[in-house]
Tab-separated table of C-alpha atoms in Angstrom:
chain	number	residue	atom	x	y	z
A	1175	MET	CA	308.095	21.428	105.820
A	1176	ARG	CA	307.258	18.199	104.031
A	1177	ARG	CA	304.529	17.500	106.590
A	1178	SER	CA	302.952	20.919	106.027
A	1179	VAL	CA	303.003	20.426	102.264
A	1180	GLY	CA	301.321	17.043	102.692
A	1181	LEU	CA	298.633	18.508	104.949
A	1182	ALA	CA	298.000	21.289	102.463
A	1183	LEU	CA	297.580	18.738	99.665
A	1184	VAL	CA	295.055	16.742	101.673
A	1185	ALA	CA	293.114	19.882	102.578
A	1186	LEU	CA	293.033	21.074	98.967
A	1187	LEU	CA	291.876	17.711	97.672
A	1188	ALA	CA	289.121	17.633	100.285
A	1189	LEU	CA	287.987	21.145	99.346
A	1190	ALA	CA	288.050	20.366	95.637
A	1191	ALA	CA	286.059	17.181	96.145
A	1192	ALA	CA	283.509	18.866	98.422
A	1193	GLY	CA	282.837	21.600	95.879
A	1194	CYS	CA	281.969	19.360	92.945
A	1195	SER	CA	279.295	17.018	94.132
A	1196	SER	CA	276.409	16.427	91.720
A	1197	ASP	CA	274.525	14.220	94.152
A	1198	ASN	CA	271.203	15.613	95.372
A	1199	SER	CA	270.514	12.765	97.730
A	1200	SER	CA	270.081	15.110	100.658
A	1201	ALA	CA	267.096	16.782	98.980
A	1202	THR	CA	263.735	15.645	100.291
A	1203	THR	CA	261.193	14.346	97.841
A	1204	PRO	CA	257.464	14.611	98.644
A	1205	SER	CA	256.152	11.160	99.381
A	1206	THR	CA	253.047	10.251	97.435
A	1207	PRO	CA	251.441	6.944	98.288
A	1208	ALA	CA	251.499	4.740	95.233
A	1209	PRO	CA	248.016	3.711	94.138
A	1210	GLY	CA	247.411	0.044	94.529
A	1211	PRO	CA	244.849	-2.552	95.418
A	1212	GLY	CA	243.195	-2.230	98.772
A	1213	THR	CA	240.018	-1.933	100.800
A	1214	ASP	CA	238.562	1.426	101.770
A	1215	THR	CA	236.040	1.671	104.581
A	1216	PHE	CA	234.003	4.778	105.166
A	1217	THR	CA	231.208	5.782	107.499
A	1218	ALA	CA	228.730	8.582	106.905
A	1219	THR	CA	225.306	9.731	107.957
A	1220	LEU	CA	222.702	9.434	105.257
A	1221	ALA	CA	220.141	12.222	105.416
A	1222	PRO	CA	216.569	11.958	104.121
A	1223	LYS	CA	216.747	12.027	100.275
A	1224	GLY	CA	220.514	12.311	100.658
A	1225	THR	CA	223.601	10.549	99.394
A	1226	ALA	CA	226.895	9.491	101.016
A	1227	ILE	CA	229.596	9.188	98.364
A	1228	HIS	CA	233.208	7.996	98.555
A	1229	SER	CA	235.788	8.241	95.744
A	1230	PHE	CA	238.571	5.738	95.145
A	1231	GLU	CA	241.212	4.834	92.584
A	1232	ALA	CA	241.478	1.479	90.831
A	1233	SER	CA	245.114	0.866	89.945
A	1234	ALA	CA	244.425	-1.881	87.413
A	1235	THR	CA	241.704	-3.836	85.665
A	1236	GLY	CA	239.779	-6.029	88.072
A	1237	THR	CA	236.627	-6.340	90.138
A	1238	VAL	CA	235.350	-3.878	92.716
A	1239	SER	CA	233.254	-5.280	95.555
A	1240	VAL	CA	231.064	-2.943	97.579
A	1241	THR	CA	229.663	-4.098	100.911
A	1242	LEU	CA	227.188	-2.223	103.067
A	1243	THR	CA	228.487	-3.661	106.330
A	1244	THR	CA	226.344	-1.891	108.921
A	1245	THR	CA	223.547	0.606	109.289
A	1246	ASN	CA	222.328	2.343	112.413
A	1247	PRO	CA	219.425	1.874	112.930
A	1248	PRO	CA	220.030	-1.724	111.813
A	1249	SER	CA	218.230	-3.502	108.978
A	1250	MET	CA	217.571	-0.295	107.098
A	1251	LEU	CA	216.959	-0.643	103.368
A	1252	VAL	CA	219.148	1.813	101.459
A	1253	GLY	CA	220.429	2.223	97.931
A	1254	LEU	CA	223.986	1.274	97.090
A	1255	GLY	CA	225.685	2.390	93.885
A	1256	ILE	CA	228.945	2.568	91.965
A	1257	GLY	CA	229.949	4.876	89.135
A	1258	VAL	CA	232.338	7.596	88.041
A	1259	PRO	CA	232.859	11.040	89.596
A	1260	GLY	CA	230.622	13.440	87.696
A	1261	ALA	CA	227.978	16.084	87.949
A	1262	ASN	CA	224.774	14.345	86.904
A	1263	ILE	CA	223.960	12.853	90.319
A	1264	GLY	CA	225.432	14.664	93.296
A	1265	GLY	CA	229.082	14.136	92.430
A	1266	CYS	CA	228.835	10.516	91.311
A	1267	ASP	CA	227.297	9.402	88.016
A	1268	LEU	CA	226.064	5.964	88.990
A	1269	THR	CA	226.465	2.976	86.689
A	1270	LYS	CA	224.937	0.215	88.803
A	1271	THR	CA	222.659	0.406	91.821
A	1272	VAL	CA	220.933	-2.011	94.182
A	1273	GLN	CA	218.635	-1.692	97.178
A	1274	THR	CA	219.929	-3.631	100.148
A	1275	VAL	CA	220.256	-4.054	103.900
A	1276	ALA	CA	223.616	-4.445	105.604
A	1277	GLY	CA	225.427	-7.772	105.387
A	1278	ASN	CA	228.803	-9.460	105.331
A	1279	THR	CA	228.986	-10.280	101.642
A	1280	ALA	CA	229.308	-7.774	98.816
A	1281	GLN	CA	225.937	-6.585	97.597
A	1282	LEU	CA	227.408	-4.888	94.523
A	1283	THR	CA	230.290	-5.874	92.258
A	1284	ALA	CA	231.572	-4.335	89.046
A	1285	ALA	CA	234.384	-4.998	86.601
A	1286	VAL	CA	236.541	-1.903	86.216
A	1287	GLU	CA	239.672	-0.696	84.472
A	1288	SER	CA	242.218	1.578	86.115
A	1289	GLY	CA	240.921	5.040	86.958
A	1290	SER	CA	238.823	7.090	89.358
A	1291	TYR	CA	235.514	5.770	90.625
A	1292	CYS	CA	232.957	6.514	93.293
A	1293	THR	CA	230.577	4.494	95.371
A	1294	GLY	CA	228.090	5.233	98.078
A	1295	ALA	CA	224.661	4.960	99.579
A	1296	PHE	CA	221.500	6.867	98.880
A	1297	ASP	CA	218.082	7.161	100.449
A	1298	VAL	CA	215.358	5.115	98.766
A	1299	GLY	CA	212.627	6.724	100.856
A	1300	THR	CA	213.296	4.870	104.089
A	1301	VAL	CA	215.534	7.336	105.911
A	1302	GLY	CA	213.841	9.211	108.758
A	1303	PRO	CA	214.551	12.732	109.975
A	1304	THR	CA	217.398	11.577	112.240
A	1305	GLY	CA	219.253	9.976	109.361
A	1306	VAL	CA	220.975	6.594	109.041
A	1307	LEU	CA	224.604	5.881	109.860
A	1308	VAL	CA	226.060	3.694	107.098
A	1309	THR	CA	229.422	1.929	106.920
A	1310	ILE	CA	230.574	0.804	103.495
A	1311	SER	CA	233.597	-1.263	102.555
A	1312	VAL	CA	235.079	-1.054	99.042
A	1313	ALA	CA	237.606	-3.650	97.879
A	1314	HIS	CA	239.281	-2.513	94.661
A	1315	PRO	CA	242.191	-3.564	92.410
B	1161	MET	CA	319.028	25.865	96.498
B	1162	THR	CA	317.457	22.982	98.338
B	1163	ARG	CA	314.838	25.334	99.795
B	1164	GLN	CA	314.063	26.737	96.329
B	1165	LEU	CA	313.625	23.259	94.935
B	1166	LEU	CA	311.326	22.369	97.795
B	1167	ARG	CA	309.183	25.464	97.204
B	1168	TYR	CA	309.019	24.732	93.466
B	1169	GLY	CA	308.084	21.121	94.195
B	1170	SER	CA	305.374	22.170	96.635
B	1171	ALA	CA	303.836	24.555	94.126
B	1172	CYS	CA	303.781	21.837	91.485
B	1173	ALA	CA	302.204	19.380	93.896
B	1174	LEU	CA	299.501	21.881	94.805
B	1175	ALA	CA	298.750	22.575	91.159
B	1176	ILE	CA	298.507	18.853	90.371
B	1177	ALA	CA	296.272	18.266	93.378
B	1178	LEU	CA	293.881	21.033	92.359
B	1179	ALA	CA	293.799	19.855	88.759
B	1180	THR	CA	293.125	16.279	89.862
B	1181	GLY	CA	290.348	17.393	92.195
B	1182	LEU	CA	288.653	19.519	89.579
B	1183	MET	CA	288.889	16.784	86.932
B	1184	ALA	CA	286.747	14.634	89.202
B	1185	CYS	CA	283.890	17.117	88.974
B	1186	GLY	CA	280.894	16.651	86.647
B	1187	GLY	CA	277.649	14.662	86.618
B	1188	SER	CA	278.298	12.638	83.520
B	1189	ASP	CA	280.323	9.478	83.270
B	1190	ASN	CA	280.612	9.968	79.550
B	1191	PRO	CA	281.994	13.388	78.669
B	1192	SER	CA	281.526	12.758	74.960
B	1193	ALA	CA	277.791	12.074	75.334
B	1194	ALA	CA	275.612	14.751	73.777
B	1195	THR	CA	273.150	16.484	76.091
B	1196	THR	CA	269.580	15.494	75.241
B	1197	GLY	CA	266.289	16.879	76.496
B	1198	PRO	CA	263.933	14.868	78.677
B	1199	THR	CA	261.689	12.380	76.911
B	1200	VAL	CA	258.125	13.618	77.096
B	1201	VAL	CA	255.643	10.856	77.839
B	1202	ALA	CA	252.016	11.795	77.290
B	1203	THR	CA	249.963	11.045	80.367
B	1204	PRO	CA	246.463	9.743	79.626
B	1205	GLN	CA	243.907	12.453	80.235
B	1206	PRO	CA	240.451	11.467	81.474
B	1207	VAL	CA	237.565	13.690	80.484
B	1208	LEU	CA	233.877	13.245	81.231
B	1209	PHE	CA	231.324	13.916	78.530
B	1210	GLU	CA	227.951	14.375	80.219
B	1211	GLY	CA	224.650	15.327	78.703
B	1212	LYS	CA	221.024	14.556	78.026
B	1213	LEU	CA	219.869	12.348	75.197
B	1214	ASP	CA	216.363	12.499	73.766
B	1215	VAL	CA	214.510	9.697	72.031
B	1216	GLY	CA	216.132	9.277	68.604
B	1217	GLY	CA	218.729	11.904	69.479
B	1218	SER	CA	222.474	12.131	69.470
B	1219	SER	CA	225.181	14.223	71.017
B	1220	PHE	CA	228.919	14.525	70.443
B	1221	TYR	CA	232.041	15.859	72.114
B	1222	SER	CA	235.359	16.872	70.514
B	1223	PHE	CA	238.763	16.471	72.106
B	1224	ALA	CA	242.428	16.827	71.135
B	1225	VAL	CA	244.928	13.966	71.222
B	1226	SER	CA	248.447	15.302	71.791
B	1227	ALA	CA	250.471	12.135	71.157
B	1228	THR	CA	249.935	8.691	69.674
B	1229	GLY	CA	248.304	6.322	72.119
B	1230	ASN	CA	245.161	4.453	73.028
B	1231	THR	CA	241.905	6.277	73.548
B	1232	ASN	CA	239.359	4.497	75.739
B	1233	VAL	CA	235.668	5.361	75.590
B	1234	MET	CA	233.396	4.145	78.378
B	1235	LEU	CA	229.619	4.548	78.651
B	1236	ALA	CA	229.815	5.059	82.406
B	1237	SER	CA	226.292	6.050	83.335
B	1238	VAL	CA	222.775	6.300	81.938
B	1239	THR	CA	219.987	7.481	84.228
B	1240	THR	CA	216.386	8.434	83.708
B	1241	SER	CA	216.614	11.317	86.173
B	1242	THR	CA	219.132	13.030	88.398
B	1243	THR	CA	217.777	11.171	91.436
B	1244	PRO	CA	220.062	8.322	92.575
B	1245	GLY	CA	218.673	4.890	91.899
B	1246	ASN	CA	217.400	5.661	88.433
B	1247	SER	CA	220.264	4.034	86.554
B	1248	THR	CA	219.121	2.161	83.494
B	1249	ASN	CA	220.804	-0.641	81.600
B	1250	VAL	CA	219.681	0.607	78.198
B	1251	THR	CA	221.930	0.017	75.193
B	1252	LEU	CA	223.118	3.116	73.357
B	1253	GLY	CA	225.347	3.667	70.356
B	1254	MET	CA	228.802	5.166	70.801
B	1255	GLY	CA	231.070	6.194	67.975
B	1256	LEU	CA	234.557	7.593	67.581
B	1257	GLY	CA	235.483	9.802	64.649
B	1258	THR	CA	236.622	13.231	63.535
B	1259	PRO	CA	234.807	16.568	63.643
B	1260	LEU	CA	233.656	17.954	60.301
B	1261	GLY	CA	232.073	21.363	60.404
B	1262	THR	CA	229.503	21.215	63.169
B	1263	ASP	CA	229.191	17.434	62.973
B	1264	CYS	CA	231.137	14.355	64.067
B	1265	VAL	CA	231.900	11.844	61.325
B	1266	VAL	CA	232.032	8.457	63.049
B	1267	THR	CA	234.585	5.920	61.814
B	1268	THR	CA	234.287	3.290	64.581
B	1269	SER	CA	231.192	2.506	66.600
B	1270	VAL	CA	229.782	0.062	69.134
B	1271	GLN	CA	226.510	-0.523	70.922
B	1272	ALA	CA	226.975	-0.676	74.680
B	1273	SER	CA	225.199	-0.742	78.005
B	1274	PRO	CA	226.537	1.259	80.967
B	1275	ALA	CA	229.618	-0.381	82.477
B	1276	LEU	CA	232.922	0.596	84.058
B	1277	GLN	CA	235.048	-0.861	81.280
B	1278	SER	CA	235.626	0.692	77.853
B	1279	PRO	CA	234.003	-1.141	74.921
B	1280	LEU	CA	235.588	1.273	72.448
B	1281	VAL	CA	239.399	1.432	72.370
B	1282	SER	CA	241.333	2.906	69.481
B	1283	ASN	CA	244.974	3.816	68.889
B	1284	LEU	CA	244.994	7.422	67.725
B	1285	THR	CA	247.699	9.732	66.454
B	1286	ALA	CA	247.845	13.390	67.469
B	1287	GLY	CA	244.847	15.332	66.200
B	1288	THR	CA	241.274	16.305	66.926
B	1289	TYR	CA	238.665	13.606	67.380
B	1290	CYS	CA	235.086	13.307	68.570
B	1291	VAL	CA	232.838	10.850	70.399
B	1292	ARG	CA	229.191	10.572	69.471
B	1293	VAL	CA	226.471	9.068	71.694
B	1294	TYR	CA	223.185	8.207	70.081
B	1295	ASP	CA	219.922	6.376	70.543
B	1296	VAL	CA	219.722	3.137	68.583
B	1297	GLY	CA	215.961	2.880	69.065
B	1298	ASN	CA	215.878	1.731	72.678
B	1299	LEU	CA	215.006	4.975	74.467
B	1300	LYS	CA	211.431	5.453	75.697
B	1301	GLY	CA	212.191	8.861	77.158
B	1302	PRO	CA	215.091	11.250	77.711
B	1303	VAL	CA	218.100	10.035	79.692
B	1304	ASN	CA	221.183	11.570	81.270
B	1305	PHE	CA	224.444	9.993	80.188
B	1306	ALA	CA	228.091	10.160	81.214
B	1307	VAL	CA	230.868	8.990	78.895
B	1308	ARG	CA	234.437	8.805	80.167
B	1309	ILE	CA	237.100	9.364	77.520
B	1310	VAL	CA	240.721	8.659	78.430
B	1311	HIS	CA	243.164	9.864	75.766
B	1312	THR	CA	246.812	10.803	75.399
């Protein structure tokens, strides 16, 4: 009899404890990658009179470096720009632009504060009917 | 008699066990603490003020600040046409103020060239404000501009 009373006590305590948890640790939370410094690389085909734009987030004040790393055909002169996402110029309102060929060092740099930005290439009248494949690297804070 | 005592004792033990278990329930370590609502933190809102500016002209945009905080105003882009590659480094005037009728009364202003950092930063309380962009005598023709405003 004493044993059965003891077992009943244990079972009741377990039930009472199981019914009053306020811990939601089993719930899954959507994982959102935290914005942070990094380097984005993108490749796109630039059409005649076209643009190839890439958006990125700067997580803090710092310097953005944009490098046109390769073009195919090689040694093509194209425009390279950086700005903010907008509607004035094909999705990216450009702040600074240069005309350049591909290379290993950044052709365009800009001081930024945290926020959304865009960068990309545009035809300066050199792109033929088959287009130009461009690869651009963006190092941002 | 012994059996009755045992039954009575068992019932008491069960009652105590249930009471003890239920007392452990609750999400607060401090039962006397008053329940308070969540603290609302105003997230900075970026808006883009785009338009066309003529020689000697000006343009303004009104916006509402919902909580005290910094407002950043950036002259992000000035171009002579909508074709890429026509960015210009011209200096324009930018002012921050309050709307009055159909105008914007500027209280703080700067002259700035296009850049990706805000030359105009002001701590504003909740209310309605405006940003004016204007030619300071440098324009030789119309330009497209984009001003990014980040406010609370």
